[in-house]
Short mmCIF file of C-alpha atoms in Angstrom, two decimals:
data_model
loop_
_atom_site.label_atom_id
_atom_site.label_comp_id
_atom_site.label_asym_id
_atom_site.label_seq_id
_atom_site.Cartn_x
_atom_site.Cartn_y
_atom_site.Cartn_z
CA MET A 10 0.00 0.00 0.00
CA ALA A 11 1.13 3.55 -0.59
CA GLU A 12 2.45 5.71 2.19
CA THR A 13 0.48 8.80 3.15
CA THR A 14 3.34 11.27 2.67
CA THR A 15 2.40 14.00 0.18
CA VAL A 16 5.01 14.80 -2.44
CA THR A 17 6.13 18.41 -2.81
CA THR A 18 5.17 19.64 -6.30
CA VAL A 19 7.71 21.26 -8.61
CA TRP A 20 5.68 21.78 -11.79
CA THR A 21 2.72 24.06 -12.31
CA THR A 22 -0.43 23.08 -14.17
CA ASP A 23 0.66 25.28 -17.09
CA GLN A 24 3.97 23.43 -17.32
CA VAL A 25 2.20 20.07 -17.38
CA MET A 26 -0.24 21.28 -20.04
CA ALA A 27 2.69 22.49 -22.15
CA LEU A 28 3.61 18.82 -22.65
CA ALA A 29 0.28 18.00 -24.30
CA PRO A 30 0.41 17.24 -28.04
CA ASP A 31 -2.85 19.12 -28.67
CA SER A 32 -5.79 20.83 -26.98
CA SER A 33 -7.96 17.70 -27.03
CA ALA A 34 -5.31 15.84 -25.00
CA GLN A 35 -5.35 18.72 -22.50
CA ARG A 36 -9.13 18.49 -22.09
CA ALA A 37 -9.04 14.71 -21.74
CA ALA A 38 -6.25 14.88 -19.15
CA ARG A 39 -8.16 17.35 -17.01
CA GLY A 40 -11.15 15.02 -17.06
CA LEU A 41 -9.00 12.10 -15.86
CA ALA A 42 -7.10 13.98 -13.17
CA GLY A 43 -9.71 13.30 -10.46
CA ASP A 44 -9.81 10.33 -8.10
CA ARG A 45 -12.46 8.26 -9.89
CA ALA A 46 -10.33 6.70 -12.66
CA TRP A 47 -7.16 6.02 -10.66
CA LEU A 48 -6.94 2.76 -8.72
CA GLU A 49 -3.47 3.49 -7.36
CA THR A 50 -0.73 6.11 -7.84
CA GLY A 51 2.68 6.76 -6.38
CA LEU A 52 6.00 8.54 -6.63
CA SER A 53 9.12 6.44 -6.17
CA THR A 54 12.37 8.17 -5.28
CA ALA A 55 14.40 5.05 -4.58
CA ASP A 56 18.17 5.35 -5.00
CA ASP A 57 18.34 2.66 -7.70
CA ILE A 58 16.00 4.39 -10.20
CA ASP A 59 15.26 7.94 -11.33
CA PRO A 60 12.26 9.68 -9.70
CA THR A 61 9.28 7.83 -11.13
CA LEU A 62 5.57 8.65 -11.16
CA TRP A 63 3.36 5.61 -11.69
CA GLY A 64 -0.33 4.80 -11.65
CA LEU A 65 -3.05 2.33 -12.58
CA CYS A 66 -5.89 3.99 -14.48
CA GLN A 67 -9.13 2.14 -15.15
CA GLY A 68 -10.13 2.37 -18.81
CA SER A 69 -13.03 0.84 -20.69
CA GLY A 70 -11.61 -2.69 -20.41
CA SER A 71 -11.19 -4.94 -17.41
CA THR A 72 -7.41 -4.43 -17.19
CA PRO A 73 -6.25 -1.00 -15.96
CA TYR A 74 -3.70 0.94 -17.94
CA GLN A 75 -0.20 1.00 -16.51
CA THR A 76 1.15 4.56 -16.72
CA VAL A 77 4.67 5.56 -15.74
CA VAL A 78 6.61 8.84 -16.03
CA ASP A 79 10.34 9.37 -15.54
CA LEU A 80 10.49 12.88 -14.11
CA THR A 81 14.16 13.40 -14.93
CA GLU A 82 13.79 13.97 -18.69
CA PRO A 83 10.70 13.50 -18.64
CA ALA A 84 9.88 10.24 -20.45
CA PHE A 85 6.57 8.39 -20.63
CA LYS A 86 5.11 4.90 -20.97
CA CYS A 87 1.48 3.79 -20.97
CA THR A 88 -0.21 0.56 -21.99
CA CYS A 89 -3.20 2.39 -23.50
CA PRO A 90 -3.67 2.21 -27.31
CA SER A 91 -3.37 5.99 -27.84
CA ARG A 92 -0.92 7.20 -30.48
CA LYS A 93 -0.58 10.59 -28.83
CA PHE A 94 2.58 11.25 -26.87
CA PRO A 95 2.30 11.82 -24.02
CA CYS A 96 -1.15 10.30 -23.74
CA LYS A 97 -3.99 11.69 -21.62
CA HIS A 98 -3.23 9.20 -18.83
CA ALA A 99 0.38 10.39 -18.45
CA LEU A 100 -0.76 14.02 -18.49
CA ALA A 101 -3.49 13.30 -15.93
CA LEU A 102 -1.00 11.57 -13.65
CA LEU A 103 1.29 14.61 -13.86
CA LEU A 104 -1.67 16.89 -13.08
CA ARG A 105 -2.44 14.87 -9.97
CA TRP A 106 1.21 15.13 -8.93
CA SER A 107 1.30 18.90 -9.54
CA ALA A 108 -1.77 19.21 -7.30
CA GLY A 109 -0.07 17.28 -4.49
CA ALA A 110 -2.39 14.28 -4.86
CA VAL A 111 0.28 11.61 -5.47
CA PRO A 112 1.73 9.92 -2.35
CA ALA A 113 5.23 8.53 -1.99
CA ALA A 114 5.24 4.80 -2.73
CA VAL A 115 7.59 2.06 -3.88
CA ALA A 116 7.40 1.52 -7.64
CA PRO A 117 5.66 -1.72 -8.68
CA SER A 118 7.62 -4.29 -10.66
CA TRP A 119 6.31 -3.17 -14.07
CA ALA A 120 7.40 0.45 -13.48
CA ALA A 121 10.77 -0.57 -12.07
CA ALA A 122 11.35 -2.90 -15.04
CA TRP A 123 10.68 -0.06 -17.49
CA GLN A 124 13.18 2.18 -15.73
CA ALA A 125 15.73 -0.64 -15.58
CA ALA A 126 15.39 -1.22 -19.33
CA ARG A 127 15.90 2.50 -19.99
CA ALA A 128 18.98 2.54 -17.78
CA ALA A 129 20.41 -0.50 -19.60
CA ARG A 130 19.93 1.15 -23.00
CA ALA A 131 21.56 4.35 -21.77
CA HIS A 132 24.49 2.36 -20.44
CA ARG A 133 24.99 0.77 -23.86
CA GLY A 134 25.06 4.25 -25.39
CA ASN A 135 21.99 3.65 -27.51
CA SER A 136 19.73 6.19 -25.85
CA GLY A 137 19.70 9.56 -24.19
CA PRO A 138 17.49 12.59 -23.72
CA VAL A 139 15.21 12.73 -26.72
CA SER A 140 16.14 16.31 -27.54
CA GLU A 141 19.79 15.59 -28.14
CA GLU A 142 19.73 14.03 -31.59
CA PRO A 143 18.14 15.33 -34.77
CA LYS A 144 15.43 13.09 -36.17
CA SER A 145 16.11 14.45 -39.62
CA SER A 146 18.47 16.81 -41.38
CA SER A 147 17.66 20.34 -40.32
CA GLY A 148 20.10 22.42 -42.30
CA ASN A 149 21.77 23.54 -39.10
CA GLY A 150 25.16 22.09 -39.90
CA THR A 151 25.23 19.27 -37.35
CA SER A 152 24.39 15.62 -37.33
CA GLY A 153 24.10 12.67 -35.02
CA ARG A 154 25.96 10.41 -37.43
CA ALA A 155 29.09 8.51 -36.57
CA PRO A 156 32.42 9.91 -37.77
CA VAL A 157 33.12 9.23 -41.46
CA SER A 158 36.39 8.32 -43.14
CA GLU A 159 38.93 10.89 -44.28
CA LYS A 160 38.19 10.09 -47.93
CA ALA A 161 34.48 10.69 -47.39
CA GLN A 162 35.25 13.96 -45.63
CA ALA A 163 37.44 15.04 -48.55
CA ARG A 164 34.70 14.21 -51.07
CA ARG A 165 32.17 16.16 -49.02
CA ALA A 166 34.54 19.15 -48.81
CA ASP A 167 34.95 19.12 -52.60
CA ARG A 168 31.17 19.04 -53.12
CA ILE A 169 30.64 21.87 -50.64
CA SER A 170 33.34 23.99 -52.30
CA ALA A 171 31.78 23.46 -55.73
CA GLY A 172 28.34 24.35 -54.41
CA LEU A 173 29.57 27.52 -52.72
CA ASP A 174 31.48 28.57 -55.85
CA GLU A 175 28.23 28.29 -57.77
CA LEU A 176 26.44 30.27 -55.04
CA ASP A 177 29.04 33.03 -55.35
CA ARG A 178 28.46 33.27 -59.11
CA TRP A 179 24.71 33.29 -58.53
CA LEU A 180 25.03 36.12 -56.00
CA ALA A 181 27.06 38.14 -58.48
CA ASP A 182 24.35 37.60 -61.12
CA GLN A 183 21.70 38.86 -58.68
CA MET A 184 23.67 42.03 -58.00
CA ARG A 185 24.19 42.67 -61.71
CA SER A 186 20.48 42.33 -62.41
CA GLY A 187 19.62 44.65 -59.52
CA LEU A 188 17.54 44.14 -56.38
CA ALA A 189 14.33 44.96 -58.23
CA GLY A 190 14.69 41.79 -60.27
CA THR A 191 16.22 39.77 -57.44
CA GLY A 192 13.32 40.61 -55.15
CA LYS A 193 10.86 38.73 -57.33
CA GLY A 194 12.23 35.32 -56.33
CA GLY A 195 11.08 32.48 -58.54
CA PRO A 196 12.63 29.30 -59.97
CA ALA A 197 16.16 30.72 -59.96
CA TRP A 198 16.05 30.85 -56.15
CA ASP A 199 14.55 27.36 -55.83
CA ASN A 200 17.19 25.93 -58.15
CA MET A 201 20.04 27.53 -56.21
CA ILE A 202 18.66 26.23 -52.90
CA ALA A 203 18.37 22.73 -54.38
CA ARG A 204 21.93 22.96 -55.72
CA LEU A 205 23.27 23.77 -52.24
CA VAL A 206 21.37 20.86 -50.74
CA ASP A 207 22.85 18.55 -53.38
CA ALA A 208 26.31 19.94 -52.53
CA GLN A 209 25.72 19.00 -48.85
CA ALA A 210 25.86 22.64 -47.81
CA ALA A 211 22.51 22.33 -46.08
CA SER A 212 22.95 25.22 -43.65
CA ALA A 213 23.85 27.62 -46.45
CA ALA A 214 20.75 26.39 -48.27
CA GLY A 215 18.72 27.16 -45.16
CA ILE A 216 20.06 30.72 -45.01
CA LEU A 217 19.15 31.27 -48.65
CA ARG A 218 15.70 29.75 -48.10
CA ARG A 219 15.01 32.05 -45.15
CA THR A 220 16.17 35.02 -47.24
CA THR A 221 13.11 34.56 -49.46
CA ALA A 222 11.02 35.84 -46.53
CA VAL A 223 12.52 39.35 -46.93
CA LEU A 224 12.30 39.69 -50.72
CA GLY A 225 9.95 42.64 -50.27
CA SER A 226 12.49 44.60 -48.19
CA PRO A 227 15.47 45.69 -50.34
CA GLU A 228 17.54 46.78 -47.34
CA ARG A 229 17.16 43.47 -45.47
CA LEU A 230 17.54 41.49 -48.70
CA LEU A 231 20.86 43.17 -49.45
CA GLY A 232 22.06 42.41 -45.93
CA GLU A 233 21.15 38.71 -46.15
CA LEU A 234 22.81 38.30 -49.56
CA ALA A 235 25.92 40.06 -48.21
CA LYS A 236 26.07 37.56 -45.33
CA LEU A 237 25.99 34.69 -47.83
CA HIS A 238 28.83 36.31 -49.80
CA LEU A 239 30.78 36.65 -46.53
CA LEU A 240 30.13 32.97 -45.76
CA VAL A 241 31.52 31.89 -49.12
CA GLY A 242 34.65 33.98 -48.56
CA GLY A 243 35.05 32.60 -45.06
CA TYR A 244 34.87 29.00 -46.25
CA ARG A 245 37.52 29.65 -48.88
CA ARG A 246 39.84 31.00 -46.17
CA LEU A 247 39.11 28.50 -43.43
CA ASP A 248 42.78 27.77 -42.77
CA GLU A 249 43.50 31.48 -42.20
CA LEU A 250 40.68 32.14 -39.72
CA PRO A 251 40.86 31.98 -35.92
CA GLU A 252 39.59 28.57 -34.79
CA GLU A 253 36.40 29.90 -33.18
CA LEU A 254 35.43 31.83 -36.30
CA ALA A 255 36.37 28.90 -38.55
CA ALA A 256 34.13 26.63 -36.47
CA SER A 257 31.26 29.10 -36.95
CA VAL A 258 31.84 29.09 -40.72
CA ARG A 259 31.75 25.28 -40.84
CA MET A 260 28.54 25.20 -38.84
CA ARG A 261 26.80 27.87 -40.94
CA VAL A 262 27.82 26.12 -44.17
CA GLY A 263 26.60 22.74 -42.99
CA VAL A 264 29.68 20.65 -42.21
CA PRO A 265 28.34 17.87 -39.94
CA ILE A 266 29.72 17.09 -36.49
CA ALA A 267 29.21 13.63 -35.03
CA THR A 268 27.36 13.43 -31.73
CA GLU A 269 30.18 11.28 -30.35
CA THR A 270 32.65 14.06 -31.10
CA VAL A 271 30.56 16.61 -29.21
CA LEU A 272 30.03 14.34 -26.20
CA ALA A 273 33.78 13.67 -26.06
CA GLY A 274 34.34 17.33 -25.25
CA PRO A 275 34.59 18.73 -21.72
CA PRO A 276 31.24 18.86 -19.90
CA VAL A 277 29.92 22.12 -18.47
CA ARG A 278 27.84 21.73 -15.31
CA ASP A 279 25.32 24.26 -14.05
CA ARG A 280 21.70 24.53 -13.05
CA TRP A 281 20.28 25.26 -16.49
CA GLN A 282 17.15 27.38 -16.60
CA VAL A 283 14.70 26.95 -19.49
CA HIS A 284 13.79 30.52 -20.50
CA GLY A 285 11.70 29.75 -23.55
CA VAL A 286 10.89 27.36 -26.37
CA ARG A 287 9.89 28.20 -29.93
CA ASP A 288 8.91 26.00 -32.87
CA GLU A 289 9.31 26.91 -36.54
CA ILE A 290 8.59 25.11 -39.81
CA GLU A 291 11.55 24.99 -42.18
CA ASP A 292 11.03 23.18 -45.48
CA GLN A 293 8.54 20.60 -44.07
CA LEU A 294 10.71 20.11 -40.97
CA THR A 295 9.71 21.36 -37.53
CA VAL A 296 12.65 22.90 -35.67
CA ARG A 297 12.42 23.55 -31.94
CA ARG A 298 14.73 26.05 -30.26
CA ALA A 299 14.97 25.73 -26.48
CA TRP A 300 16.82 28.61 -24.83
CA LEU A 301 18.78 27.77 -21.67
CA ARG A 302 20.79 29.95 -19.34
CA GLY A 303 23.09 28.93 -16.50
CA ALA A 304 21.77 29.91 -13.08
CA ALA A 305 25.35 30.40 -11.83
CA SER A 306 27.20 31.40 -15.01
CA SER A 307 24.38 33.28 -16.83
CA GLU A 308 25.77 31.74 -20.04
CA PRO A 309 23.13 31.33 -22.78
CA LEU A 310 22.78 28.03 -24.67
CA ILE A 311 20.50 26.66 -27.34
CA VAL A 312 19.24 23.08 -27.59
CA LEU A 313 17.88 22.19 -31.03
CA SER A 314 15.50 19.36 -31.86
CA PHE A 315 13.82 18.35 -35.10
CA ALA A 316 10.83 16.41 -36.35
CA VAL A 317 9.56 15.59 -39.83
CA ALA A 318 5.86 15.25 -40.60
CA GLY A 319 4.22 12.64 -38.41
CA GLN A 320 6.92 12.72 -35.72
CA THR A 321 6.63 14.33 -32.31
CA LEU A 322 9.08 16.84 -30.90
CA PRO A 323 10.87 16.22 -27.60
CA ILE A 324 9.17 17.52 -24.49
CA ASP A 325 11.98 17.26 -21.97
CA LEU A 326 12.66 21.01 -21.61
CA LEU A 327 9.83 22.90 -19.92
CA PRO A 328 9.92 26.72 -19.77
CA GLY A 329 10.03 27.89 -16.19
CA THR A 330 12.01 24.89 -14.92
CA GLU A 331 15.69 24.40 -14.16
CA PHE A 332 17.77 21.25 -13.94
CA ASP A 333 21.24 20.28 -12.73
CA ALA A 334 23.10 18.78 -15.68
CA ASP A 335 26.34 18.42 -17.60
CA VAL A 336 26.17 19.75 -21.15
CA CYS A 337 28.64 19.41 -24.01
CA LEU A 338 28.99 22.19 -26.55
CA TYR A 339 29.23 22.15 -30.33
CA PRO A 340 32.16 24.17 -31.69
CA GLY A 341 31.29 27.49 -33.29
CA GLY A 342 28.11 29.49 -33.43
CA GLN A 343 26.52 31.96 -31.05
CA PRO A 344 25.00 31.21 -28.66
CA ALA A 345 26.63 27.81 -28.23
CA ARG A 346 24.54 24.82 -29.18
CA ALA A 347 24.48 22.17 -26.47
CA LEU A 348 23.81 18.48 -25.96
CA ILE A 349 22.59 17.41 -22.54
CA ALA A 350 25.14 14.78 -21.54
CA LYS A 351 24.02 13.89 -18.03
CA ARG A 352 21.25 15.03 -15.71
CA HIS A 353 22.01 14.95 -12.02
CA ALA A 354 18.48 15.56 -10.71
CA PRO A 355 14.89 15.98 -11.94
CA PRO A 356 13.83 19.45 -13.14
CA GLU A 357 12.55 21.90 -10.56
CA ARG A 358 10.65 25.16 -10.73
CA MET A 359 12.79 28.25 -11.29
CA HIS A 360 13.09 30.60 -8.29
CA PHE A 361 14.64 33.52 -10.17
CA VAL A 362 15.63 34.48 -13.73
CA ALA A 363 19.36 34.38 -14.46
CA GLY A 364 21.16 36.84 -16.71
CA ALA A 365 18.71 39.76 -16.63
CA LEU A 366 20.15 42.96 -18.15
CA GLY A 367 18.93 46.33 -19.27
CA ILE A 368 18.19 46.89 -22.95
CA GLU A 369 21.45 48.75 -23.65
CA ASP A 370 23.60 46.00 -22.09
CA SER A 371 21.56 43.33 -23.88
CA LEU A 372 22.27 44.98 -27.23
CA ARG A 373 25.98 45.15 -26.39
CA ALA A 374 25.97 41.41 -25.67
CA HIS A 375 24.28 40.82 -29.02
CA ALA A 376 26.88 42.94 -30.82
CA SER A 377 29.68 40.98 -29.16
CA ALA A 378 28.11 37.70 -30.32
CA LEU A 379 27.80 39.06 -33.88
CA ALA A 380 31.52 39.79 -33.91
CA THR A 381 32.16 36.08 -33.32
CA ASP A 382 29.36 34.78 -35.54
CA PRO A 383 28.24 37.32 -38.20
CA TRP A 384 25.57 34.87 -39.46
CA LEU A 385 23.72 34.85 -36.14
CA ASP A 386 19.94 34.81 -36.73
CA TYR A 387 18.50 34.66 -33.21
CA TRP A 388 19.83 35.81 -29.86
CA PRO A 389 18.26 35.13 -26.44
CA MET A 390 17.61 38.12 -24.22
CA VAL A 391 16.56 38.46 -20.59
CA LEU A 392 15.36 42.04 -20.17
CA ALA A 393 15.13 43.47 -16.66
CA ASP A 394 12.39 45.92 -15.60
CA VAL A 395 10.73 46.51 -18.96
CA CYS A 396 7.15 47.48 -19.84
CA PRO A 397 5.22 46.83 -23.07
CA VAL A 398 4.10 50.07 -24.72
CA ARG A 399 2.23 50.79 -27.94
CA ASP A 400 3.92 53.34 -30.15
CA GLY A 401 1.09 54.44 -32.42
CA SER A 402 1.49 53.16 -35.97
CA SER A 403 4.98 51.83 -35.20
CA GLY A 404 3.59 48.89 -33.23
CA TRP A 405 4.62 47.54 -29.84
CA ALA A 406 7.92 47.86 -27.99
CA LEU A 407 9.50 47.03 -24.64
CA VAL A 408 10.89 50.06 -22.80
CA ASP A 409 13.10 50.14 -19.69
CA ALA A 410 13.57 52.75 -17.00
CA ASP A 411 16.55 54.31 -18.83
CA GLY A 412 14.37 55.11 -21.84
CA PHE A 413 15.83 52.46 -24.15
CA GLY A 414 13.37 50.45 -26.22
CA LEU A 415 13.23 47.35 -28.39
CA PRO A 416 10.54 46.84 -31.04
CA LEU A 417 8.49 43.66 -30.84
CA ASP A 418 8.37 41.35 -33.85
CA PRO A 419 5.04 42.12 -35.59
CA ALA A 420 4.80 38.48 -36.70
CA ALA A 421 4.34 37.48 -33.04
CA GLY A 422 0.97 39.23 -32.99
CA GLU A 423 -0.48 41.59 -30.41
CA PRO A 424 1.17 41.01 -27.00
CA TRP A 425 -2.04 41.12 -25.00
CA ARG A 426 -1.05 38.24 -22.72
CA LEU A 427 2.15 40.08 -21.79
CA VAL A 428 0.17 43.28 -21.20
CA ALA A 429 -2.31 41.43 -18.98
CA VAL A 430 0.36 39.72 -16.88
CA THR A 431 2.45 42.86 -16.33
CA ALA A 432 -0.62 45.08 -15.73
CA GLY A 433 1.40 48.21 -16.35
CA ARG A 434 4.23 47.20 -14.02
CA ALA A 435 7.88 46.68 -15.01
CA ALA A 436 8.83 43.01 -15.25
CA THR A 437 11.62 40.70 -16.41
CA VAL A 438 10.89 39.35 -19.90
CA THR A 439 12.68 36.52 -21.73
CA GLY A 440 12.66 36.55 -25.49
CA GLU A 441 14.30 35.92 -28.84
CA TRP A 442 15.89 38.87 -30.67
CA SER A 443 16.23 38.93 -34.45
CA ALA A 444 16.28 41.44 -37.29
CA ALA A 445 12.47 41.45 -37.20
CA GLY A 446 12.36 42.51 -33.55
CA LEU A 447 11.95 40.85 -30.16
CA ARG A 448 9.61 37.89 -29.76
CA PRO A 449 8.66 37.60 -26.05
CA LEU A 450 8.75 34.01 -24.78
CA GLY A 451 8.19 34.39 -21.04
CA VAL A 452 7.57 36.93 -18.28
CA TRP A 453 8.46 36.61 -14.59
CA ALA A 454 5.38 37.18 -12.45
CA ASP A 455 4.28 35.92 -9.02
CA ASP A 456 7.60 34.05 -8.57
CA ARG A 457 7.22 31.96 -11.73
CA LEU A 458 7.92 32.23 -15.44
CA VAL A 459 4.67 32.64 -17.36
CA ARG A 460 4.96 31.24 -20.86
CA LEU A 461 4.02 33.64 -23.65
#
C-alpha cells in the first residue's frame, strides 16, 4: 500500500499542459485527473532508479492501464492504445502530482522494469534525452551520425566547395540584375537552394531559403545576400581564420559534427534554466529552439531538436524549470549549441531568472556575439524591468527605466497576454531577438515564469 506522505510539487499546471500534443489531449487529461479513474498512484524516489511517477488507471476494459513517467527527462510509458505522446493518462498523472495528490510509494515491478530497461539502453550508449539528436536533417550544420572516413570527408569538402562557388556566381548575377529583379524570387532561387542541398551545404541552403522571406524589403535582402557572400569567402579562407570563427563558418555552411565528437568534449555543469521554447517550420521540418541559461554562469545556450511530418518533438525542456546537468557544446556558433550529456536531478521550478540585463547592455551582448558569428539569426535576451508600450502606428515595444526600447516582432501578434500579466508594471521578460524585432517568450510574475 502507498504511504500517506504528500510529495512536494515542482511543476505548475501550465507546465504540465505544455507537454500535451494538442488541446484535445489537454481536455481529456483534465477530465482524468480526479480520483475516480485512478486505482493506485505513487511517486518512487528510490536510489536505484530515477524519480518515477506511476499509476493504474481504469479504462473501458477490465485491465487498468499502466502509466509511468520518468520525471528526470521526462519520459513516458502507458499501456493504452493511444498514439498521442504523451497520452492523456500520463498528463493526468502529472496533473495529480502537480496538485499534491500523489503519495510517496515504492514503484511496482512493471514500473521498475521499465526504468531498468531505460537505464540499460543508456548504459549501452543507444539512448539519451530525446532532444539531443536530430530526427532528420535540419540544415543547421550538425548531425548525429558517426564519424566518417577521411576520404568521405574530402569528397564532401569538394562538393561543398563546388556548391559555394556556384552560389558566389549566382550572388554576383543577382547584384548585376539589380535588387528589383532579385526581389521577385522564382525558380532561380529554388534551383540555387536545391543545388546547395545537393552539394551538402545544407545550412547555407537554409540561409538562402530564409532570405526569401525578406524579398519585399530591399535593405534586409541586401544584408542577407551580403552575409551569404561573406560565408563563401570565409569557407575559402578556413585555414586562415581563428579557430572559433572557422568553427562558426563550418557550422553555418553545414559541415556535420558527429554526436560522439561533441560528447567527447569537456562537460559544463550548471543549473540550467529553461527561459523559452519556440517551434518553426523549415522546409517541411519542424525545428524547436529551447533557450537555456546557467543559473550560476548566466551563459546562454541553445538546444535544437527536429521532427519531420508525423513525428513528435521532444518535451523534456519545460519553460520555467531548471535542472542540474552536464552539457557538451558544439564548436562554433553563437549562442553555443548544447547536448545534454548527463542530468544529475529531476527538473525543478525556477526561483529567479538568471542573466537579466537592461536593454542597452543586452544589445551590447548581441553585438559581441555578432563579432564572433556574423551569421547569427537569433539571440536570447533576458530584459530586466521593462514594460510593453504601444507606439502608435509603429507597433509595440518594450521600454526600460533608462528610456531604451526594443521593437516587438510584428509576426508574433499583439502582446495582450504580456500586457495582462504585467498590468502596467515593469517586469523581467525573456525573449528571442532577431532582425524582425523581439519575440517575447516568457515573463516573470508571481515568482514563476509565465509562458508567452
